[in-house]
JSON list of C-alpha atoms in Angstrom, two decimals:
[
{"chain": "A", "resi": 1, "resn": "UNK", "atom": "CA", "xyz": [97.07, 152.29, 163.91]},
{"chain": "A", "resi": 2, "resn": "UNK", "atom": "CA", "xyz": [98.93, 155.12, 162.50]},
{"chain": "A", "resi": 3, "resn": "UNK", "atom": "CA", "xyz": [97.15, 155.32, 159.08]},
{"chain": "A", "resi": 4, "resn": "UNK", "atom": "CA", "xyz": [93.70, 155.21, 161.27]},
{"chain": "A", "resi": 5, "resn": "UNK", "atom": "CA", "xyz": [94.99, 158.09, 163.13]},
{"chain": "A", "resi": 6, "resn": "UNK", "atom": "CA", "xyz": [96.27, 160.20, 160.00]},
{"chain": "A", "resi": 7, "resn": "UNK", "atom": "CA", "xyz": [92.68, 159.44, 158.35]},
{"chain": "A", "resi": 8, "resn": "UNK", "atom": "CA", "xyz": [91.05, 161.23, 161.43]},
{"chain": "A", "resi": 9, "resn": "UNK", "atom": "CA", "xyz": [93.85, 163.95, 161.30]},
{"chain": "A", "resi": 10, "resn": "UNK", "atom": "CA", "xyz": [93.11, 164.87, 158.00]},
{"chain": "A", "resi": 11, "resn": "UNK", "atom": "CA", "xyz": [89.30, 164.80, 158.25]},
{"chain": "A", "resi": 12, "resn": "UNK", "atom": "CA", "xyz": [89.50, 166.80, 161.52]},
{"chain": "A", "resi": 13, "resn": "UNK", "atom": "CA", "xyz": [91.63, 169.43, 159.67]},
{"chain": "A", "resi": 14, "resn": "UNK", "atom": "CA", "xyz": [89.35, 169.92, 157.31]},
{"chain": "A", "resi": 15, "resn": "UNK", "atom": "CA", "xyz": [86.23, 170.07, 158.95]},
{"chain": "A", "resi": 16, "resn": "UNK", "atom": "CA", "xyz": [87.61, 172.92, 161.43]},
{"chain": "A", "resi": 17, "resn": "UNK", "atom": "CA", "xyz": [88.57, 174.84, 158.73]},
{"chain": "A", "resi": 18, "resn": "UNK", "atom": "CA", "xyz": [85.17, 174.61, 157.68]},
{"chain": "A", "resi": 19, "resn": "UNK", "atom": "CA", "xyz": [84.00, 175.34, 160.95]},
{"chain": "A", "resi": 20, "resn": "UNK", "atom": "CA", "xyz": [86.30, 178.37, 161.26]},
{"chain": "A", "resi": 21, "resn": "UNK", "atom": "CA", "xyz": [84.92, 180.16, 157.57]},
{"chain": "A", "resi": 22, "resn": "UNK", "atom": "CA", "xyz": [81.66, 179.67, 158.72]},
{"chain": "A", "resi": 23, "resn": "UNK", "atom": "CA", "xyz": [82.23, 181.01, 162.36]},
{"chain": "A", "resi": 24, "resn": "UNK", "atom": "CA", "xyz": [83.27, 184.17, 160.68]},
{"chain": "A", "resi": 25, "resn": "UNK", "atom": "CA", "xyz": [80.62, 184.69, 158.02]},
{"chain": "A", "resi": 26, "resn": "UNK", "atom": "CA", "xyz": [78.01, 184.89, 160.78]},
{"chain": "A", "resi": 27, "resn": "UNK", "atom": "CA", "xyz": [78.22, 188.11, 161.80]},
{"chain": "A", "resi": 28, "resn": "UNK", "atom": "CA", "xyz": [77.95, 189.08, 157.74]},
{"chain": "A", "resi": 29, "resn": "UNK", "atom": "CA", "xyz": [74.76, 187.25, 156.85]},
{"chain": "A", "resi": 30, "resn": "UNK", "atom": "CA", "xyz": [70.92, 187.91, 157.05]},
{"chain": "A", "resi": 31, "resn": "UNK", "atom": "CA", "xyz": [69.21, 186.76, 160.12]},
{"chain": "A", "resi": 32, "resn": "UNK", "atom": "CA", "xyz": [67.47, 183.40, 157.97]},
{"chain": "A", "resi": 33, "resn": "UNK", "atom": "CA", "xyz": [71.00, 182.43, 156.54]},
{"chain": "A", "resi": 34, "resn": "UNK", "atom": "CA", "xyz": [72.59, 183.37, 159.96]},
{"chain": "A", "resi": 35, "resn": "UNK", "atom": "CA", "xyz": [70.11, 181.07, 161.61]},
{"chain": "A", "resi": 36, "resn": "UNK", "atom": "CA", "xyz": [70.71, 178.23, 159.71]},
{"chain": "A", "resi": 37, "resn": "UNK", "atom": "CA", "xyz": [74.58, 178.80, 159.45]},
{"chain": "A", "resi": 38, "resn": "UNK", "atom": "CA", "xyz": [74.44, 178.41, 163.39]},
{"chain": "A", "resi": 39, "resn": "UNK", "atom": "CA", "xyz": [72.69, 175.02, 163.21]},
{"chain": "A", "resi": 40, "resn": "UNK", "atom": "CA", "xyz": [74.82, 174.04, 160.63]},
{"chain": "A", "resi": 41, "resn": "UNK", "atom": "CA", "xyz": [78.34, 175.13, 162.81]},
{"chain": "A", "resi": 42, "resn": "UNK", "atom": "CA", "xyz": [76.44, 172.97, 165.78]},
{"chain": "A", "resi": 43, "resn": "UNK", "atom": "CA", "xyz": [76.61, 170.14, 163.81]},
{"chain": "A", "resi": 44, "resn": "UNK", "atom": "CA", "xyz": [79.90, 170.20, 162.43]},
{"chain": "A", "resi": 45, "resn": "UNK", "atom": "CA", "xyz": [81.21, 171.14, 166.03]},
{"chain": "A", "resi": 46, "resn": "UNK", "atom": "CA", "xyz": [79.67, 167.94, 167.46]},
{"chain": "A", "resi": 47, "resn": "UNK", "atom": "CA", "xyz": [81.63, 165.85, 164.30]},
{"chain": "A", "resi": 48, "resn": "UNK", "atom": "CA", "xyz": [84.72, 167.71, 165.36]},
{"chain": "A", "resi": 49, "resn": "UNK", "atom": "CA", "xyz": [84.38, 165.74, 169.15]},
{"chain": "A", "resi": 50, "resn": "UNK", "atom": "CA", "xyz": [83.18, 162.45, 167.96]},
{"chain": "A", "resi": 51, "resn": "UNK", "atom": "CA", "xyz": [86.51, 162.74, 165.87]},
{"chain": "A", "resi": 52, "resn": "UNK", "atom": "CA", "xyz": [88.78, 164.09, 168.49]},
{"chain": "A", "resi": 53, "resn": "UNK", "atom": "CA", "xyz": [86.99, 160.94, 170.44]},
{"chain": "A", "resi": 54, "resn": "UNK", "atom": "CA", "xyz": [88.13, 158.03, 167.65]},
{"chain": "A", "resi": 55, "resn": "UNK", "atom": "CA", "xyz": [91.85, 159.89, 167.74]},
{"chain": "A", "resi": 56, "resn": "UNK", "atom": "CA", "xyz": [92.04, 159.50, 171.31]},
{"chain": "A", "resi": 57, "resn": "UNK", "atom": "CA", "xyz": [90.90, 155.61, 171.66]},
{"chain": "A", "resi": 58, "resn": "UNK", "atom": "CA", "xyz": [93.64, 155.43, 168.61]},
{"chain": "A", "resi": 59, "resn": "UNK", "atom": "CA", "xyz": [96.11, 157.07, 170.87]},
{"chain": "A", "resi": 60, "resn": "UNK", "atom": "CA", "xyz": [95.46, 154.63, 173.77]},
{"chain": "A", "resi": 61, "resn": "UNK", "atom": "CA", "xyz": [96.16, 151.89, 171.64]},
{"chain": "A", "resi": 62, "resn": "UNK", "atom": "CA", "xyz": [99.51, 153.04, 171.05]},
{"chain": "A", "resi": 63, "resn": "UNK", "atom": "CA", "xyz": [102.93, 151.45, 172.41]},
{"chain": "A", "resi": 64, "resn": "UNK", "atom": "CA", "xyz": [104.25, 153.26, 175.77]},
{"chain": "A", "resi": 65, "resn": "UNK", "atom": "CA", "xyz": [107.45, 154.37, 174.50]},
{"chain": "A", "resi": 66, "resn": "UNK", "atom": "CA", "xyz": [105.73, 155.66, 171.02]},
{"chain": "A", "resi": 67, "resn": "UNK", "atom": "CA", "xyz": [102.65, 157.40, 173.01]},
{"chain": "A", "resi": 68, "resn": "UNK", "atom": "CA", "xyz": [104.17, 160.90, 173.68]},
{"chain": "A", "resi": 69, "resn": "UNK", "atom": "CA", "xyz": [104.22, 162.15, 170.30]},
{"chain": "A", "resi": 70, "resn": "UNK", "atom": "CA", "xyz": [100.49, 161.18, 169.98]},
{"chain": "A", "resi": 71, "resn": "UNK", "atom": "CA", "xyz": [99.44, 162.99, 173.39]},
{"chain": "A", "resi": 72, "resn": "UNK", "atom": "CA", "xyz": [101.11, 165.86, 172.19]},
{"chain": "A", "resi": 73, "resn": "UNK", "atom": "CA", "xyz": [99.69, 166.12, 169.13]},
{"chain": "A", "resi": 74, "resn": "UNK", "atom": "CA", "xyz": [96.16, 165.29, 170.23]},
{"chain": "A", "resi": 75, "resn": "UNK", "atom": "CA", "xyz": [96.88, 168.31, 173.50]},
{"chain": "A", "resi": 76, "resn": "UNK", "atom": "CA", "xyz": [97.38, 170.58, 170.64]},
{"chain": "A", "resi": 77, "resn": "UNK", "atom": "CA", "xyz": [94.28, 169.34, 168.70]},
{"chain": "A", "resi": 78, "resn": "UNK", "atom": "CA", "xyz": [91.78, 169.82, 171.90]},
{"chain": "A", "resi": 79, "resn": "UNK", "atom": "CA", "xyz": [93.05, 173.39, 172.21]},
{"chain": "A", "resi": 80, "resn": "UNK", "atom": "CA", "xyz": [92.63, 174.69, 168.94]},
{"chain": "A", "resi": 81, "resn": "UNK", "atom": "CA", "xyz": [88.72, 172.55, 169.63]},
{"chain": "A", "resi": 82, "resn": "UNK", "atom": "CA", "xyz": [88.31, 174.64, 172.93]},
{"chain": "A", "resi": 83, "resn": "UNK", "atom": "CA", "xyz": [89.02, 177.91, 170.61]},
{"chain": "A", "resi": 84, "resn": "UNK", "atom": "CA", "xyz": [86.68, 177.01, 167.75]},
{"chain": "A", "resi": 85, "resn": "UNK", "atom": "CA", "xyz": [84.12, 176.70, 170.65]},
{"chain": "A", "resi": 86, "resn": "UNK", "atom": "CA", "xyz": [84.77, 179.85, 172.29]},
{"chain": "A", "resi": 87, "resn": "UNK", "atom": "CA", "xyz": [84.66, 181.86, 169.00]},
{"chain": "A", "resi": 88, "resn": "UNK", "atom": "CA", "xyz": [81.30, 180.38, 168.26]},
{"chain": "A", "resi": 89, "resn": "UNK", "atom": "CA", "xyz": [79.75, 181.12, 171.65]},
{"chain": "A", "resi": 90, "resn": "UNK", "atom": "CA", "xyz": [80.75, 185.19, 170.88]},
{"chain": "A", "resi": 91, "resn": "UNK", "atom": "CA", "xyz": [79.05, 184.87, 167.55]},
{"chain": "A", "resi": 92, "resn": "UNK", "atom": "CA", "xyz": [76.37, 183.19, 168.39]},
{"chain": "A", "resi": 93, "resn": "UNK", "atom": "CA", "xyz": [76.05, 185.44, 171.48]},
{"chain": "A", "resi": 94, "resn": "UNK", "atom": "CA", "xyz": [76.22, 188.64, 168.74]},
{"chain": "A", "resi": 95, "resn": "UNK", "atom": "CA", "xyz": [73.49, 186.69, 166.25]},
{"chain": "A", "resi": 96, "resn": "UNK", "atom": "CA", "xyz": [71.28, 186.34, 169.77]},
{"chain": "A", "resi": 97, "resn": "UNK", "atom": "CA", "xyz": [71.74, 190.16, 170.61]},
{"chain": "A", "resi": 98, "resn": "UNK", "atom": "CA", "xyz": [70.91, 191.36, 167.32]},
{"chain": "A", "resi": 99, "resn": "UNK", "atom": "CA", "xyz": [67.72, 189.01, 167.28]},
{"chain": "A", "resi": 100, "resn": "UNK", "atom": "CA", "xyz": [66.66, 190.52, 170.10]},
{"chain": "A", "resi": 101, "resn": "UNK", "atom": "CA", "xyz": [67.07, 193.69, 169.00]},
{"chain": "A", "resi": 102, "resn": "UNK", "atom": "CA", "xyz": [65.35, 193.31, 165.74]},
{"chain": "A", "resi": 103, "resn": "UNK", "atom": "CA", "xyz": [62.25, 191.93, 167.94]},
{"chain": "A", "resi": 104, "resn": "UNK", "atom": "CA", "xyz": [62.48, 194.28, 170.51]},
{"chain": "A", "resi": 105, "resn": "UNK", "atom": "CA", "xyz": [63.46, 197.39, 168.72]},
{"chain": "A", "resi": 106, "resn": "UNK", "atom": "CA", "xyz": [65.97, 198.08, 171.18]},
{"chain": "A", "resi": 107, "resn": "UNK", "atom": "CA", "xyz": [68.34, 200.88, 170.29]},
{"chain": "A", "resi": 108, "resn": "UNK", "atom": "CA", "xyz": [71.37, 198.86, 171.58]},
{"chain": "A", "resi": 109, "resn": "UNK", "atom": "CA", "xyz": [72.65, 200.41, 174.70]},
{"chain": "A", "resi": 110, "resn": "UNK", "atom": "CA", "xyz": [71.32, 197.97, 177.24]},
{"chain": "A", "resi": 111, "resn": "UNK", "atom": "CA", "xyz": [72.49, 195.06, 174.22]},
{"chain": "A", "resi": 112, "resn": "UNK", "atom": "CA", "xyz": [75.97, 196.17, 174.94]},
{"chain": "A", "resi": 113, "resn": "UNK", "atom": "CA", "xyz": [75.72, 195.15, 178.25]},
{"chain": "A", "resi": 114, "resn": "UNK", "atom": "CA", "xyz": [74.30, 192.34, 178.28]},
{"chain": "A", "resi": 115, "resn": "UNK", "atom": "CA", "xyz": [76.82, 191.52, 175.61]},
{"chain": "A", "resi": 116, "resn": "UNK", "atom": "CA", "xyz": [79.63, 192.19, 178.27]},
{"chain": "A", "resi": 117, "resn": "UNK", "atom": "CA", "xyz": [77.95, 190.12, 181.24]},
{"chain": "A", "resi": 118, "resn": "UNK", "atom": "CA", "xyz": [77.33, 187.08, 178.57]},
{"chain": "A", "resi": 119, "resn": "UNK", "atom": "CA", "xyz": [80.87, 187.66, 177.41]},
{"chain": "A", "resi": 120, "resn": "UNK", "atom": "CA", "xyz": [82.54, 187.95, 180.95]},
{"chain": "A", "resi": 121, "resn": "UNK", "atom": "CA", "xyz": [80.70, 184.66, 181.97]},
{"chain": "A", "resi": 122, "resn": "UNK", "atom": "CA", "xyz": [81.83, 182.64, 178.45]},
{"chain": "A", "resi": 123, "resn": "UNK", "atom": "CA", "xyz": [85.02, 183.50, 179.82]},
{"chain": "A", "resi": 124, "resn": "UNK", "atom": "CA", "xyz": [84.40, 182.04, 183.50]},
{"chain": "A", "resi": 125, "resn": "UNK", "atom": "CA", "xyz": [82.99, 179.19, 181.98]},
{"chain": "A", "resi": 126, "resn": "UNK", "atom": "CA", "xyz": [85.98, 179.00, 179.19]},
{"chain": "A", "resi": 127, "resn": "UNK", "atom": "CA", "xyz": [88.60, 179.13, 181.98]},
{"chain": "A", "resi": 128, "resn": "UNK", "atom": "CA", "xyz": [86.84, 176.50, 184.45]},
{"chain": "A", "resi": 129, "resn": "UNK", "atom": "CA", "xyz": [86.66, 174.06, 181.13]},
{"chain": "A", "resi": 130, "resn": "UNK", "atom": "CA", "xyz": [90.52, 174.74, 180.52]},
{"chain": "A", "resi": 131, "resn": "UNK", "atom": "CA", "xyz": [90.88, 173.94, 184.40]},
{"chain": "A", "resi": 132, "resn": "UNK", "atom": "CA", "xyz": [88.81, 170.70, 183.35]},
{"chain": "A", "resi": 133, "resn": "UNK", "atom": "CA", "xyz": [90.49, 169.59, 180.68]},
{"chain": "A", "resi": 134, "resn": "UNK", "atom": "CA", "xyz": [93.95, 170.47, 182.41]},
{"chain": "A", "resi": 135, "resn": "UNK", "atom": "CA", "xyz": [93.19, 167.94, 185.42]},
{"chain": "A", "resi": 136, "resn": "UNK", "atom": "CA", "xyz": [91.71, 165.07, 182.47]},
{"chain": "A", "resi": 137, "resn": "UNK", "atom": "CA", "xyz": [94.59, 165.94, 180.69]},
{"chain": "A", "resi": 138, "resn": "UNK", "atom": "CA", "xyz": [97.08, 164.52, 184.20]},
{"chain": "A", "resi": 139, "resn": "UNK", "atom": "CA", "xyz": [94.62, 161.90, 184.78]},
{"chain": "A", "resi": 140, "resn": "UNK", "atom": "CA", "xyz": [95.37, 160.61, 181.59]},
{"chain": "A", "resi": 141, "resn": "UNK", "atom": "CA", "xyz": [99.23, 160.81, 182.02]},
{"chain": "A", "resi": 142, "resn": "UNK", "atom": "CA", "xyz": [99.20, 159.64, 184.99]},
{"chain": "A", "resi": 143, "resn": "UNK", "atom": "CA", "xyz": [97.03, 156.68, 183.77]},
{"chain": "A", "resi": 144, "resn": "UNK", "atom": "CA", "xyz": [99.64, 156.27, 180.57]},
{"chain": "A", "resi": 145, "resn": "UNK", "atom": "CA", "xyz": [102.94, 156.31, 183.45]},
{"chain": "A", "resi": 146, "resn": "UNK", "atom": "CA", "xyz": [100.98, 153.48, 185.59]},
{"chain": "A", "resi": 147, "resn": "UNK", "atom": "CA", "xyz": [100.63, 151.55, 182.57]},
{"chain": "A", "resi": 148, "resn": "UNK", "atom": "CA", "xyz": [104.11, 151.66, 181.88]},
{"chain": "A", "resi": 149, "resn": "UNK", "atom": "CA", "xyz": [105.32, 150.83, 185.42]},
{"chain": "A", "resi": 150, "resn": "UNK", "atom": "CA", "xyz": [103.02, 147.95, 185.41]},
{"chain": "A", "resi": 151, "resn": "UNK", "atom": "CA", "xyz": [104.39, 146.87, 181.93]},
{"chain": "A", "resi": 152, "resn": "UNK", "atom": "CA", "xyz": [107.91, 147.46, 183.19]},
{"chain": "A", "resi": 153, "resn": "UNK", "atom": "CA", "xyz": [106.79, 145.27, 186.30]},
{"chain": "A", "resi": 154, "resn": "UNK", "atom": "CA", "xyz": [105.84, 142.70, 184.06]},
{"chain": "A", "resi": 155, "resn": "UNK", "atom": "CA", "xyz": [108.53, 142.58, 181.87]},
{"chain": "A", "resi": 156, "resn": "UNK", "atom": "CA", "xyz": [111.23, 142.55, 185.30]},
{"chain": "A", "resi": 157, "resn": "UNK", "atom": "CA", "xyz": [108.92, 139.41, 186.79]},
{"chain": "A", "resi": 158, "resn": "UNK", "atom": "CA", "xyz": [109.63, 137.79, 183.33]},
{"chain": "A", "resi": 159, "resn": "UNK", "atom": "CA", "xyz": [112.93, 138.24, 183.67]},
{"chain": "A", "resi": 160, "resn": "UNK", "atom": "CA", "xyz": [113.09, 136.79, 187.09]},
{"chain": "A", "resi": 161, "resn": "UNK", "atom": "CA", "xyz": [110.78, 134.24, 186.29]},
{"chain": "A", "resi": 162, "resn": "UNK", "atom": "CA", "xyz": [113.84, 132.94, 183.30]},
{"chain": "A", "resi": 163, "resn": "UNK", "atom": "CA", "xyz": [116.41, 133.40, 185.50]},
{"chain": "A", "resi": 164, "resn": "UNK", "atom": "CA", "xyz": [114.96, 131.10, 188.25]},
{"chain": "A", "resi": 165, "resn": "UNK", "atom": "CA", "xyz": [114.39, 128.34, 185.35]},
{"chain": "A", "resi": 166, "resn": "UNK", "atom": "CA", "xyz": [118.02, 128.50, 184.46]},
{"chain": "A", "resi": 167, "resn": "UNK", "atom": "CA", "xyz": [119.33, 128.76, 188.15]},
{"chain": "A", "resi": 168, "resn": "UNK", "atom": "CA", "xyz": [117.03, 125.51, 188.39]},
{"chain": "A", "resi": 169, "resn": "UNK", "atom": "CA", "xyz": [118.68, 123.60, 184.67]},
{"chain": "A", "resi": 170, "resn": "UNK", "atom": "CA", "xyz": [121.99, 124.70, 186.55]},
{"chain": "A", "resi": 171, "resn": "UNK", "atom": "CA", "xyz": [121.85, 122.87, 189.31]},
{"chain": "A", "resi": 172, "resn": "UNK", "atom": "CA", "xyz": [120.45, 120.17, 187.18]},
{"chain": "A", "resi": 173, "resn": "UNK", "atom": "CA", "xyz": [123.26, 120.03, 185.07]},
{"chain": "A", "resi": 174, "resn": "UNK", "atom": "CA", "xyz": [125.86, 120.33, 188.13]},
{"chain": "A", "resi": 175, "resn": "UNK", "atom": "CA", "xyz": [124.20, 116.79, 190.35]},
{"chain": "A", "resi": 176, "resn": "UNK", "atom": "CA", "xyz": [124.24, 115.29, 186.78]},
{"chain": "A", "resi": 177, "resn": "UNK", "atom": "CA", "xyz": [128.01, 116.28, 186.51]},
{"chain": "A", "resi": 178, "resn": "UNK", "atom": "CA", "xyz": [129.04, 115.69, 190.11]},
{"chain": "A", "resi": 179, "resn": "UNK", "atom": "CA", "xyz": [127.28, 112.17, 190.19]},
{"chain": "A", "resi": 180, "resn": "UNK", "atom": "CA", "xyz": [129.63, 111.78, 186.57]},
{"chain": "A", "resi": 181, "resn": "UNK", "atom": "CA", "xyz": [133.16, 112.25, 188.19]},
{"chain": "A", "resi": 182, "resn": "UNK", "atom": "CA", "xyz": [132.14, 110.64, 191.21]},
{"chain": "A", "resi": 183, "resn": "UNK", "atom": "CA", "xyz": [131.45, 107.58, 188.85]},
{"chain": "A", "resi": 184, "resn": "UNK", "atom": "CA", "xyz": [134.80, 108.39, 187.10]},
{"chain": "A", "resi": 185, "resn": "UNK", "atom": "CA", "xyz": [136.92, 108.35, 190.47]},
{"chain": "A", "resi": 186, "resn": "UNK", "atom": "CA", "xyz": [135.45, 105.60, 191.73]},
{"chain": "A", "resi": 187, "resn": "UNK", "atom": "CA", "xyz": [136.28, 103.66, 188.53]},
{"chain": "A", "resi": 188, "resn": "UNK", "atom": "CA", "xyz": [140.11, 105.12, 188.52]},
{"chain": "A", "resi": 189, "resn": "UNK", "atom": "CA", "xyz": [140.44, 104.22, 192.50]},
{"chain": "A", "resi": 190, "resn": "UNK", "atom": "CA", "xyz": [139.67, 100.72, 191.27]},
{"chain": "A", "resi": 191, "resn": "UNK", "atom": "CA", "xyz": [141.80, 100.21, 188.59]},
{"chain": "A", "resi": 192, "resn": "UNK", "atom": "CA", "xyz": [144.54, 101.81, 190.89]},
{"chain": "A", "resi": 193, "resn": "UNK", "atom": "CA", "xyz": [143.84, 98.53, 192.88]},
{"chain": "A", "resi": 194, "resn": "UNK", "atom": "CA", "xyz": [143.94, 95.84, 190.54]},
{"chain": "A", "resi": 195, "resn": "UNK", "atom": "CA", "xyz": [147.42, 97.31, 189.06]},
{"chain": "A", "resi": 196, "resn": "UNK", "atom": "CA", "xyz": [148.41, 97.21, 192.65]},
{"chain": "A", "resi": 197, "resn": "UNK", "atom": "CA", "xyz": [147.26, 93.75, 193.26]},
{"chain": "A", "resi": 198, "resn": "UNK", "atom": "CA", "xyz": [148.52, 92.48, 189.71]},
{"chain": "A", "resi": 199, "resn": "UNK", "atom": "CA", "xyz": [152.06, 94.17, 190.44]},
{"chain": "A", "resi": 200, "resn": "UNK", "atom": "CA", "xyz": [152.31, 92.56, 193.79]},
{"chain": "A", "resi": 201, "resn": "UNK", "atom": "CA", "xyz": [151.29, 89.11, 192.29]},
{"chain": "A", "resi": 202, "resn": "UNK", "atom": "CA", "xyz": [153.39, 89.70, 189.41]},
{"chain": "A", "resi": 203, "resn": "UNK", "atom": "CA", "xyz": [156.56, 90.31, 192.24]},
{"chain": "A", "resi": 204, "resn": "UNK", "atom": "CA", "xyz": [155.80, 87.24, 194.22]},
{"chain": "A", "resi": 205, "resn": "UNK", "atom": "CA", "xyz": [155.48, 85.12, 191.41]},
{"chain": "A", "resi": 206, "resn": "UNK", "atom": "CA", "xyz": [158.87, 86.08, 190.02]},
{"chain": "A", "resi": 207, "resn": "UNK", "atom": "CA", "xyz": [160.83, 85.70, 193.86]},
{"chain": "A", "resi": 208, "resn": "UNK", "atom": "CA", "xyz": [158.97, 82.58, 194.26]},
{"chain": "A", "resi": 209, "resn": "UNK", "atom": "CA", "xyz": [160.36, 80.84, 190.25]},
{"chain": "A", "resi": 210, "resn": "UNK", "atom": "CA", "xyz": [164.38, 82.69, 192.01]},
{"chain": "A", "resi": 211, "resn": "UNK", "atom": "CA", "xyz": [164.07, 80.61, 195.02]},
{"chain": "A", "resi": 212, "resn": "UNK", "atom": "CA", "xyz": [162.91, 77.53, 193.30]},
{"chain": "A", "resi": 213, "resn": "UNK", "atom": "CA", "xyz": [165.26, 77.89, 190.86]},
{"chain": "A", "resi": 214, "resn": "UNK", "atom": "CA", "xyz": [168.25, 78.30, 193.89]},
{"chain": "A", "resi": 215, "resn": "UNK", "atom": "CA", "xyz": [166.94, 75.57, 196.07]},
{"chain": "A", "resi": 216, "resn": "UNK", "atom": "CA", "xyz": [167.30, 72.90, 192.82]},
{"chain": "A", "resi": 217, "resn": "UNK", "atom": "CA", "xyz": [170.87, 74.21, 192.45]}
]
């Protein structure tokens, strides 16, 4: 996964620094050129998300415990996206305004104005999409800590699950060894008993051949 996620690193790097010459030759070029150049940025910017996209299903392939460094990276990535975007919308606001003027023949003043209001509500809509991405940005940790607690979860049931089997192969093993040395006394109680028996025969036997042996005296 990591060399699929380096690829996308390294094309991402270079296609915003692409993106970032070009945002600031606008301004410089003819209104044809600075036309298409603005078409042109469009479409790079839209390359820029599809691969910020592919990193982030990489990412959420990633191990738990290896994750962090990813998300970090990729946090980092998404802001310096968000900036490439807001520098684009103030020169393609400018290339607009002096459109406009070239058309109209305006002499500027009321331009500047409408320049401010545009630029005052890029920056509304810039802070509500930081607000955005802020709140994805927790729903995705929290999403990434739930995993892990169910994967921790799992991992504990395992456990339990092994422990159980050899509670179970224990108890096994102890019948199996209590039914063994209940076998084992059993036999020793009985040849207690016939030593007994043969020791008692063995006694009478020899008083009976003494008294015989007196009695023919």
């Amino acid at each position: 996964m990591s060399s699929d996620f380096e690829g996308y690193e390294q094309d991402f790097a270079v296609l915003t620094a692409e993106i970032t010459s070009k945002i600031a030759r606008v301004p410089r070029l003819p209104p044809d050129e600075k036309k298409q150049m603005v078409a042109n940025v469009e479409k790079q910017l839209e390359e820029a998300k599809e691969l910020l996209e592919q990193m982030d299903l990489e990412v959420r392939e990633v191990p738990p415990q290896s994750r962090g460094m990813y998300s970090n990276r990729m946090r980092s990535y998404k802001q310096e996206m968000g900036k490439l975007e807001t520098d684009f919308k103030r020169s393609r606001i400018a290339y607009s305004d002096e459109v406009r003027n070239e058309l109209l023949g305006d002499d500027g003043n009321s331009s500047e104005n409408q320049r401010a209001h545009l630029l005052d509500n890029t920056e509304r809509l810039e802070r509500s999409s930081r607000r955005l991405e802020a709140g994805y940005q927790i729903a995705v940790e929290t999403e990434q800590i739930g995993q892990e607690m169910l994967e921790n979860l799992s991992h504990d049931r395992e456990k339990i699950k092994r422990a159980r089997e050899r509670l179970r192969e224990t108890d096994a093993n102890l019948g199996k060894s209590s039914r063994v040395l209940t076998g084992m006394l059993r036999r020793i109680i009985q040849n207690r008993v016939l030593v007994v028996i043969l020791a008692i025969t063995l006694v009478v036997t020899i008083l009976m051949a003494i008294i015989f042996s007196v009695r023919r005296r």
